[in-house]
């Protein structure tokens, strides 16, 4: 008789950006450390595997103006996690650090230090960037072409792992992008080796994940699309001689729990409406048009001006979810707006799920959706977040986790110490 699989769960904290209900009456200042204290201690009390903190190395702006959802600023993830490690004992701490604008030796020291301070609870979300605004902040005049970004990241990861593995004897590395002879500042016990997470939907991203990642973070659009991604990635993992069960595939989604499905839908609509300021609507659609839409009335129809397809393509090709061809993406928006007679302001809430999936419903409905996706091999688990921070996940912990525990799908207590223990990953 087979036993139901344990479902790994992480909690994501997003402090800036359009998916954050920053203007809602119950939103808290996320520069305030107490907000982060609450988020991590609540997640640990719920026995989650890890918390995840994103990173932006530039603020969202348009024509020199900082966009509203980015105006509050954000804390550095590695510095923040050093503080959170001191007030927690079990939960994993997944820090996002951009390989495009970092140095392997420095990162090996930072994440290695976090692993030591936390007792083996550190993780590194490996990201690369093609953002010109971010590049300007680091005096980068040229960004690597998209096809070379993962080659750079692969060398970066190989070098970082080498530094963690050989601190006393040192190491020499000669690659296309890095030429290093160094002795690391500290060793990392293999049992405490930081867990590497990566999000990549392209062929190059999937190849990189299948070779280097312990966790793969993917946009969860539907069970059917998830199954295709899961099957493809596990095949690539096997092709590289790795055990498929040694890599966890985690879907990303916003979650909102209500007493009933109707309550949850209505409450989530209110949250979403609080995000839809005129500036946000113009910027969101402006990315698809590749143009400044500040002169357009958001209560009017979609712009009739022809999009700048080259600029728009730079956005769509780097999306985590949704159509990557800018012409097809705009055609989809126009079709929805025309069919439902929607203004700009009405359209954006209607299509906003292209940034991240949503799981909305009663406690039983949400538990059923999560369990169904795992049982049908669309994902192994989820990294869940709320649009309302830092308290938005609390209702999920209080109402959904007891159902998953009753079904034997989530732990009652931690049984290990390290993040690798929690996720059942080999050293």
Short mmCIF file of C-alpha atoms in Angstrom, two decimals:
data_model
loop_
_atom_site.label_atom_id
_atom_site.label_comp_id
_atom_site.label_asym_id
_atom_site.label_seq_id
_atom_site.Cartn_x
_atom_site.Cartn_y
_atom_site.Cartn_z
CA UNK A 1 0.00 0.00 0.00
CA UNK A 2 1.51 3.32 -1.07
CA UNK A 3 1.55 6.28 1.28
CA UNK A 4 0.58 9.78 0.15
CA UNK A 5 3.55 11.94 -0.75
CA UNK A 6 4.60 14.73 1.59
CA UNK A 7 4.09 18.04 -0.17
CA UNK A 8 6.98 20.50 0.20
CA UNK A 9 5.82 24.09 0.75
CA UNK A 10 7.64 27.40 0.79
CA UNK A 11 6.34 30.88 1.55
CA UNK A 12 7.32 33.78 -0.70
CA UNK A 13 7.58 37.35 0.54
CA UNK A 14 7.29 39.98 -2.19
CA UNK A 15 7.84 43.49 -0.92
CA UNK A 16 7.68 45.53 -4.14
CA UNK A 17 6.17 45.18 -7.58
CA UNK A 18 2.76 45.05 -9.13
CA UNK A 19 1.53 41.82 -7.50
CA UNK A 20 1.83 43.43 -4.03
CA UNK A 21 -1.29 45.08 -2.61
CA UNK A 22 0.84 47.89 -1.21
CA UNK A 23 -2.05 50.38 -1.16
CA UNK A 24 -4.46 48.11 0.74
CA UNK A 25 -5.56 49.34 4.15
CA UNK A 26 -4.15 46.23 5.86
CA UNK A 27 -0.74 46.29 4.15
CA UNK A 28 2.27 46.83 6.42
CA UNK A 29 5.48 48.74 5.86
CA UNK A 30 7.89 46.08 4.59
CA UNK A 31 10.97 48.09 5.44
CA UNK A 32 9.94 47.57 9.07
CA UNK A 33 11.84 44.55 10.40
CA UNK A 34 8.81 43.55 12.49
CA UNK A 35 7.00 42.69 9.25
CA UNK A 36 9.74 40.22 8.34
CA UNK A 37 9.87 38.91 11.89
CA UNK A 38 6.17 38.08 11.71
CA UNK A 39 6.42 36.50 8.26
CA UNK A 40 9.27 34.13 9.11
CA UNK A 41 8.10 33.17 12.61
CA UNK A 42 4.57 32.45 11.35
CA UNK A 43 5.97 30.29 8.52
CA UNK A 44 8.22 28.42 10.95
CA UNK A 45 5.37 27.87 13.41
CA UNK A 46 3.45 26.37 10.48
CA UNK A 47 6.42 24.03 9.80
CA UNK A 48 7.02 25.21 6.25
CA UNK A 49 10.16 24.05 4.47
CA UNK A 50 11.52 27.50 3.68
CA UNK A 51 10.76 31.14 3.13
CA UNK A 52 11.72 32.82 -0.11
CA UNK A 53 12.65 36.46 -0.58
CA UNK A 54 12.99 37.91 -4.05
CA UNK A 55 15.50 40.51 -5.13
CA UNK A 56 15.33 43.58 -7.32
CA UNK A 57 18.56 45.46 -7.99
CA UNK A 58 16.73 48.39 -9.54
CA UNK A 59 13.39 50.09 -9.03
CA UNK A 60 10.62 49.99 -11.57
CA UNK A 61 10.49 53.27 -13.42
CA UNK A 62 9.05 54.89 -16.50
CA UNK A 63 10.46 58.05 -18.09
CA UNK A 64 12.51 58.76 -15.00
CA UNK A 65 9.60 58.33 -12.56
CA UNK A 66 9.63 55.58 -9.94
CA UNK A 67 6.50 53.46 -10.27
CA UNK A 68 4.21 53.41 -7.26
CA UNK A 69 4.57 49.71 -6.33
CA UNK A 70 8.36 50.13 -6.12
CA UNK A 71 8.46 53.36 -4.13
CA UNK A 72 8.80 51.78 -0.68
CA UNK A 73 12.17 50.11 -1.37
CA UNK A 74 13.33 46.73 -0.15
CA UNK A 75 15.94 45.16 2.09
CA UNK A 76 18.97 43.21 0.91
CA UNK A 77 18.07 39.51 1.09
CA UNK A 78 21.40 38.21 2.42
CA UNK A 79 21.58 40.86 5.15
CA UNK A 80 17.93 40.25 6.06
CA UNK A 81 18.42 36.50 6.28
CA UNK A 82 21.36 36.92 8.62
CA UNK A 83 18.99 38.65 11.02
CA UNK A 84 16.19 36.11 10.49
CA UNK A 85 18.56 33.21 11.10
CA UNK A 86 19.11 34.55 14.61
CA UNK A 87 15.40 34.44 15.50
CA UNK A 88 14.55 31.06 13.94
CA UNK A 89 15.82 27.52 14.40
CA UNK A 90 14.32 25.30 11.69
CA UNK A 91 12.89 27.04 8.64
CA UNK A 92 14.99 27.26 5.49
CA UNK A 93 16.12 30.67 4.24
CA UNK A 94 16.14 30.94 0.44
CA UNK A 95 18.00 34.09 -0.64
CA UNK A 96 17.88 35.45 -4.18
CA UNK A 97 21.24 36.68 -5.47
CA UNK A 98 21.73 37.74 -9.07
CA UNK A 99 24.67 35.97 -10.73
CA UNK A 100 24.85 38.59 -13.49
CA UNK A 101 25.89 41.32 -11.08
CA UNK A 102 27.74 39.30 -8.42
CA UNK A 103 31.13 37.68 -7.95
CA UNK A 104 31.44 33.96 -7.20
CA UNK A 105 33.98 34.41 -4.41
CA UNK A 106 31.88 37.03 -2.66
CA UNK A 107 28.68 35.01 -3.05
CA UNK A 108 30.35 31.82 -1.82
CA UNK A 109 31.35 33.72 1.31
CA UNK A 110 27.92 35.30 1.82
CA UNK A 111 25.77 32.19 1.32
CA UNK A 112 28.38 29.98 2.99
CA UNK A 113 28.28 32.27 6.01
CA UNK A 114 24.48 32.09 6.06
CA UNK A 115 24.69 28.28 5.96
CA UNK A 116 27.05 28.32 8.96
CA UNK A 117 25.06 30.88 10.96
CA UNK A 118 21.75 29.10 10.35
CA UNK A 119 22.94 25.57 10.91
CA UNK A 120 22.54 24.42 7.31
CA UNK A 121 19.29 26.21 6.46
CA UNK A 122 20.57 28.37 3.60
CA UNK A 123 19.44 28.34 0.01
CA UNK A 124 20.41 30.33 -3.07
CA UNK A 125 17.88 31.24 -5.73
CA UNK A 126 20.11 31.58 -8.80
CA UNK A 127 18.92 34.30 -11.17
CA UNK A 128 20.38 36.13 -14.14
CA UNK A 129 19.24 39.43 -15.60
CA UNK A 130 18.71 41.14 -18.93
CA UNK A 131 17.39 44.33 -17.32
CA UNK A 132 19.12 47.40 -18.75
CA UNK A 133 18.08 49.58 -15.79
CA UNK A 134 19.75 47.17 -13.39
CA UNK A 135 22.83 46.98 -15.59
CA UNK A 136 23.18 50.76 -15.46
CA UNK A 137 23.24 50.60 -11.66
CA UNK A 138 26.34 48.41 -11.89
CA UNK A 139 28.11 50.35 -14.66
CA UNK A 140 27.46 47.53 -17.12
CA UNK A 141 27.24 48.96 -20.60
CA UNK A 142 26.71 45.59 -22.27
CA UNK A 143 24.59 42.68 -21.13
CA UNK A 144 25.29 39.13 -22.21
CA UNK A 145 23.02 37.89 -25.00
CA UNK A 146 20.19 35.73 -23.71
CA UNK A 147 21.78 32.51 -25.02
CA UNK A 148 24.98 33.21 -23.04
CA UNK A 149 23.36 34.11 -19.71
CA UNK A 150 23.00 30.50 -18.63
CA UNK A 151 26.53 29.67 -19.76
CA UNK A 152 27.73 32.44 -17.46
CA UNK A 153 25.50 31.15 -14.65
CA UNK A 154 26.74 27.57 -15.12
CA UNK A 155 30.36 28.66 -14.68
CA UNK A 156 29.33 30.83 -11.73
CA UNK A 157 27.66 27.87 -9.98
CA UNK A 158 30.54 25.50 -10.75
CA UNK A 159 33.02 27.95 -9.30
CA UNK A 160 30.89 28.65 -6.22
CA UNK A 161 30.42 24.95 -5.52
CA UNK A 162 34.15 24.46 -5.95
CA UNK A 163 34.92 27.18 -3.41
CA UNK A 164 32.53 25.61 -0.90
CA UNK A 165 34.12 22.19 -1.42
CA UNK A 166 37.81 23.12 -1.22
CA UNK A 167 38.42 25.89 1.30
CA UNK A 168 41.81 24.83 2.63
CA UNK A 169 43.50 23.51 -0.49
CA UNK A 170 42.14 26.22 -2.73
CA UNK A 171 41.08 25.84 -6.32
CA UNK A 172 41.93 27.01 -9.80
CA UNK A 173 39.24 27.58 -12.38
CA UNK A 174 39.76 28.55 -16.00
CA UNK A 175 36.55 29.13 -17.92
CA UNK A 176 35.15 31.30 -20.65
CA UNK A 177 33.88 33.92 -18.20
CA UNK A 178 35.86 33.32 -15.01
CA UNK A 179 39.57 32.79 -14.41
CA UNK A 180 40.14 32.31 -10.69
CA UNK A 181 42.80 30.96 -8.38
CA UNK A 182 41.55 31.23 -4.82
CA UNK A 183 41.22 29.73 -1.38
CA UNK A 184 37.74 30.09 0.11
CA UNK A 185 37.25 31.84 3.41
CA UNK A 186 35.27 29.00 5.01
CA UNK A 187 34.25 25.41 4.38
CA UNK A 188 30.70 24.22 3.91
CA UNK A 189 29.75 20.85 5.37
CA UNK A 190 28.23 18.76 2.55
CA UNK A 191 25.25 18.01 4.80
CA UNK A 192 24.67 21.77 5.09
CA UNK A 193 25.39 22.58 1.45
CA UNK A 194 23.11 25.44 0.37
CA UNK A 195 20.09 24.32 -1.64
CA UNK A 196 20.15 25.81 -5.15
CA UNK A 197 16.87 26.98 -6.64
CA UNK A 198 16.38 28.20 -10.19
CA UNK A 199 13.50 29.44 -12.30
CA UNK A 200 13.77 28.99 -16.04
CA UNK A 201 11.10 28.20 -18.58
CA UNK A 202 13.21 28.39 -21.76
CA UNK A 203 15.14 25.43 -23.17
CA UNK A 204 18.40 26.91 -21.88
CA UNK A 205 16.84 27.51 -18.48
CA UNK A 206 15.54 23.98 -18.26
CA UNK A 207 18.92 22.55 -19.24
CA UNK A 208 20.60 24.68 -16.58
CA UNK A 209 18.08 23.60 -13.92
CA UNK A 210 18.36 19.92 -14.82
CA UNK A 211 22.13 20.04 -14.32
CA UNK A 212 22.54 22.38 -11.34
CA UNK A 213 19.32 22.96 -9.37
CA UNK A 214 17.97 21.19 -6.30
CA UNK A 215 14.68 23.08 -6.56
CA UNK A 216 13.05 24.33 -9.74
CA UNK A 217 10.69 27.28 -9.35
CA UNK A 218 8.11 27.39 -12.14
CA UNK A 219 5.04 29.40 -12.98
CA UNK A 220 1.97 27.24 -12.33
CA UNK A 221 -0.55 27.89 -15.11
CA UNK A 222 -2.61 24.70 -15.00
CA UNK A 223 -2.24 21.04 -14.14
CA UNK A 224 -2.09 20.13 -17.83
CA UNK A 225 0.70 22.60 -18.63
CA UNK A 226 2.44 21.68 -15.40
CA UNK A 227 2.46 18.02 -16.41
CA UNK A 228 4.19 18.86 -19.68
CA UNK A 229 6.84 20.91 -17.86
CA UNK A 230 7.30 18.24 -15.18
CA UNK A 231 7.68 15.45 -17.73
CA UNK A 232 10.14 17.43 -19.84
CA UNK A 233 12.28 18.50 -16.89
CA UNK A 234 12.45 15.07 -15.27
CA UNK A 235 13.55 13.64 -18.65
CA UNK A 236 16.34 16.23 -18.87
CA UNK A 237 17.39 15.47 -15.30
CA UNK A 238 17.62 11.75 -16.09
CA UNK A 239 19.58 12.49 -19.27
CA UNK A 240 22.24 14.11 -17.09
CA UNK A 241 22.53 11.07 -14.88
CA UNK A 242 20.73 12.60 -11.92
CA UNK A 243 17.89 10.99 -9.98
CA UNK A 244 14.61 12.77 -10.72
CA UNK A 245 13.56 12.52 -7.07
CA UNK A 246 16.68 14.49 -6.16
CA UNK A 247 15.18 17.64 -7.70
CA UNK A 248 11.95 19.19 -6.42
CA UNK A 249 9.74 21.03 -8.89
CA UNK A 250 7.85 23.81 -7.11
CA UNK A 251 4.97 25.73 -8.64
CA UNK A 252 4.61 29.41 -7.78
CA UNK A 253 1.18 30.83 -6.99
CA UNK A 254 -0.69 33.47 -5.07
CA UNK A 255 -3.07 31.94 -2.55
CA UNK A 256 -6.12 33.45 -0.91
CA UNK A 257 -8.35 31.53 1.47
CA UNK A 258 -11.91 32.49 2.43
CA UNK A 259 -14.60 30.79 4.49
CA UNK A 260 -16.34 29.86 1.23
CA UNK A 261 -15.29 29.92 -2.42
CA UNK A 262 -17.47 33.00 -2.97
CA UNK A 263 -15.95 34.81 0.02
CA UNK A 264 -12.44 34.05 -1.22
CA UNK A 265 -13.22 35.25 -4.75
CA UNK A 266 -14.78 38.50 -3.51
CA UNK A 267 -11.96 39.20 -1.06
CA UNK A 268 -9.30 38.52 -3.65
CA UNK A 269 -11.05 40.82 -6.11
CA UNK A 270 -10.91 43.58 -3.50
CA UNK A 271 -7.20 42.98 -2.99
CA UNK A 272 -6.57 43.05 -6.71
CA UNK A 273 -8.60 46.22 -7.21
CA UNK A 274 -6.47 47.96 -4.57
CA UNK A 275 -3.45 47.37 -6.83
CA UNK A 276 -5.07 48.85 -9.94
CA UNK A 277 -4.00 52.46 -9.66
CA UNK A 278 -3.99 54.45 -12.93
CA UNK A 279 -0.19 54.50 -12.97
CA UNK A 280 0.00 50.74 -12.52
CA UNK A 281 -2.54 50.11 -15.32
CA UNK A 282 -0.65 52.34 -17.78
CA UNK A 283 2.71 50.78 -16.92
CA UNK A 284 1.40 47.22 -17.13
CA UNK A 285 -0.07 47.70 -20.59
CA UNK A 286 2.81 49.95 -21.61
CA UNK A 287 5.16 46.98 -21.40
CA UNK A 288 3.10 45.15 -24.03
CA UNK A 289 2.96 48.21 -26.25
CA UNK A 290 6.62 49.08 -25.68
CA UNK A 291 5.51 52.68 -25.20
CA UNK A 292 4.78 55.32 -22.58
CA UNK A 293 1.00 55.31 -22.13
CA UNK A 294 0.89 58.08 -19.52
CA UNK A 295 -1.27 60.24 -21.79
CA UNK A 296 -4.05 57.67 -22.06
CA UNK A 297 -7.26 57.61 -20.01
CA UNK A 298 -7.34 54.27 -18.19
CA UNK A 299 -11.14 54.32 -18.31
CA UNK A 300 -11.02 54.44 -22.11
CA UNK A 301 -10.27 51.77 -24.73
CA UNK A 302 -6.91 50.18 -25.42
CA UNK A 303 -4.41 52.42 -27.25
CA UNK A 304 -4.86 52.51 -31.01
CA UNK A 305 -1.19 53.37 -31.54
CA UNK A 306 0.97 50.60 -33.05
CA UNK A 307 3.19 48.97 -30.41
CA UNK A 308 6.95 49.28 -30.63
CA UNK A 309 7.46 45.58 -31.24
CA UNK A 310 11.19 45.57 -30.55
CA UNK A 311 10.79 47.15 -27.11
CA UNK A 312 7.72 45.05 -26.32
CA UNK A 313 9.57 41.89 -27.30
CA UNK A 314 12.28 42.57 -24.73
CA UNK A 315 9.56 42.28 -22.08
CA UNK A 316 7.55 39.36 -23.40
CA UNK A 317 10.51 37.09 -24.17
CA UNK A 318 11.66 37.24 -20.54
CA UNK A 319 8.27 36.52 -18.96
CA UNK A 320 7.93 33.60 -16.57
CA UNK A 321 4.40 32.83 -17.76
CA UNK A 322 2.27 33.55 -20.79
CA UNK A 323 2.81 34.29 -24.48
CA UNK A 324 6.35 35.34 -25.38
CA UNK A 325 5.63 36.59 -28.90
CA UNK A 326 4.75 40.30 -28.45
CA UNK A 327 2.37 40.37 -31.44
CA UNK A 328 0.43 37.37 -30.18
CA UNK A 329 0.40 38.75 -26.62
CA UNK A 330 -1.08 42.09 -27.74
CA UNK A 331 -3.56 40.31 -30.03
CA UNK A 332 -4.77 38.29 -27.02
CA UNK A 333 -5.27 41.45 -24.96
CA UNK A 334 -7.16 43.16 -27.77
CA UNK A 335 -9.38 40.13 -28.31
CA UNK A 336 -10.38 39.97 -24.64
CA UNK A 337 -11.00 43.71 -24.42
CA UNK A 338 -13.11 43.71 -27.60
CA UNK A 339 -15.11 40.61 -26.74
CA UNK A 340 -15.93 41.81 -23.21
CA UNK A 341 -16.02 45.55 -24.01
CA UNK A 342 -13.37 46.37 -21.39
CA UNK A 343 -11.51 49.59 -20.72
CA UNK A 344 -7.80 49.59 -19.93
CA UNK A 345 -8.58 49.67 -16.20
CA UNK A 346 -11.07 46.81 -16.53
CA UNK A 347 -8.80 44.67 -18.69
CA UNK A 348 -5.74 44.60 -16.44
CA UNK A 349 -7.44 42.83 -13.46
CA UNK A 350 -8.92 40.41 -15.96
CA UNK A 351 -5.52 39.32 -17.35
CA UNK A 352 -3.28 39.98 -14.36
CA UNK A 353 -2.80 36.26 -13.69
CA UNK A 354 -0.10 36.22 -16.38
CA UNK A 355 2.34 37.44 -13.70
CA UNK A 356 1.66 34.53 -11.35
CA UNK A 357 -1.05 31.90 -10.95
CA UNK A 358 -3.72 32.20 -8.28
CA UNK A 359 -5.23 29.58 -6.02
CA UNK A 360 -8.38 31.08 -4.53
CA UNK A 361 -11.12 29.33 -2.58
CA UNK A 362 -12.33 27.83 0.66
CA UNK A 363 -9.85 25.86 2.81
CA UNK A 364 -11.02 22.57 1.29
CA UNK A 365 -10.91 23.92 -2.28
CA UNK A 366 -7.36 25.22 -1.85
CA UNK A 367 -6.19 21.95 -0.27
CA UNK A 368 -7.83 19.99 -3.11
CA UNK A 369 -6.12 22.09 -5.81
CA UNK A 370 -2.69 21.66 -4.20
CA UNK A 371 -3.13 17.93 -3.66
CA UNK A 372 -4.48 17.36 -7.16
CA UNK A 373 -1.54 19.15 -8.80
CA UNK A 374 0.95 17.04 -6.84
CA UNK A 375 -0.84 13.73 -7.36
CA UNK A 376 -1.10 14.32 -11.12
CA UNK A 377 2.63 15.08 -11.35
CA UNK A 378 2.29 18.70 -12.36
CA UNK A 379 4.52 19.80 -9.45
CA UNK A 380 6.11 18.29 -6.35
CA UNK A 381 5.07 21.22 -4.16
CA UNK A 382 4.40 24.94 -4.09
CA UNK A 383 5.99 28.24 -3.20
CA UNK A 384 2.96 30.24 -2.12
CA UNK A 385 2.59 33.91 -1.45
CA UNK A 386 -0.08 36.44 -0.66
CA UNK A 387 -0.75 39.78 -2.31
CA UNK A 388 -1.23 41.19 1.19
CA UNK A 389 1.97 41.23 3.22
CA UNK A 390 3.10 40.25 5.81
CA UNK A 391 -0.07 38.68 7.29
CA UNK A 392 -1.74 37.34 4.15
CA UNK A 393 -0.39 33.79 4.52
CA UNK A 394 -1.65 33.38 8.08
CA UNK A 395 -5.11 32.21 7.04
CA UNK A 396 -3.55 29.51 4.84
CA UNK A 397 -1.56 28.23 7.83
CA UNK A 398 -4.59 28.27 10.09
CA UNK A 399 -7.19 26.80 7.74
CA UNK A 400 -5.54 24.82 4.92
CA UNK A 401 -2.56 23.14 6.56
CA UNK A 402 -4.73 21.25 9.09
CA UNK A 403 -6.60 19.69 6.14
CA UNK A 404 -3.36 18.67 4.42
CA UNK A 405 -2.07 17.24 7.71
CA UNK A 406 -5.25 15.26 8.24
CA UNK A 407 -4.76 13.80 4.76
CA UNK A 408 -1.15 12.87 5.57
CA UNK A 409 0.28 15.39 3.07
CA UNK A 410 2.15 17.78 5.36
CA UNK A 411 4.30 17.40 8.45
CA UNK A 412 3.13 17.88 12.03
CA UNK A 413 6.67 18.73 13.20
CA UNK A 414 10.10 19.19 11.69
CA UNK A 415 12.07 15.95 11.77
CA UNK A 416 15.42 17.35 10.65
CA UNK A 417 17.58 20.41 11.11
CA UNK A 418 18.81 21.47 7.68
CA UNK A 419 16.93 22.64 4.62
CA UNK A 420 18.13 19.51 2.83
CA UNK A 421 16.56 17.46 5.62
CA UNK A 422 13.23 19.23 5.22
CA UNK A 423 13.16 18.70 1.45
CA UNK A 424 14.59 15.16 1.57
CA UNK A 425 17.51 16.13 -0.63
CA UNK A 426 20.82 14.28 -0.54
CA UNK A 427 23.97 16.08 0.52
#
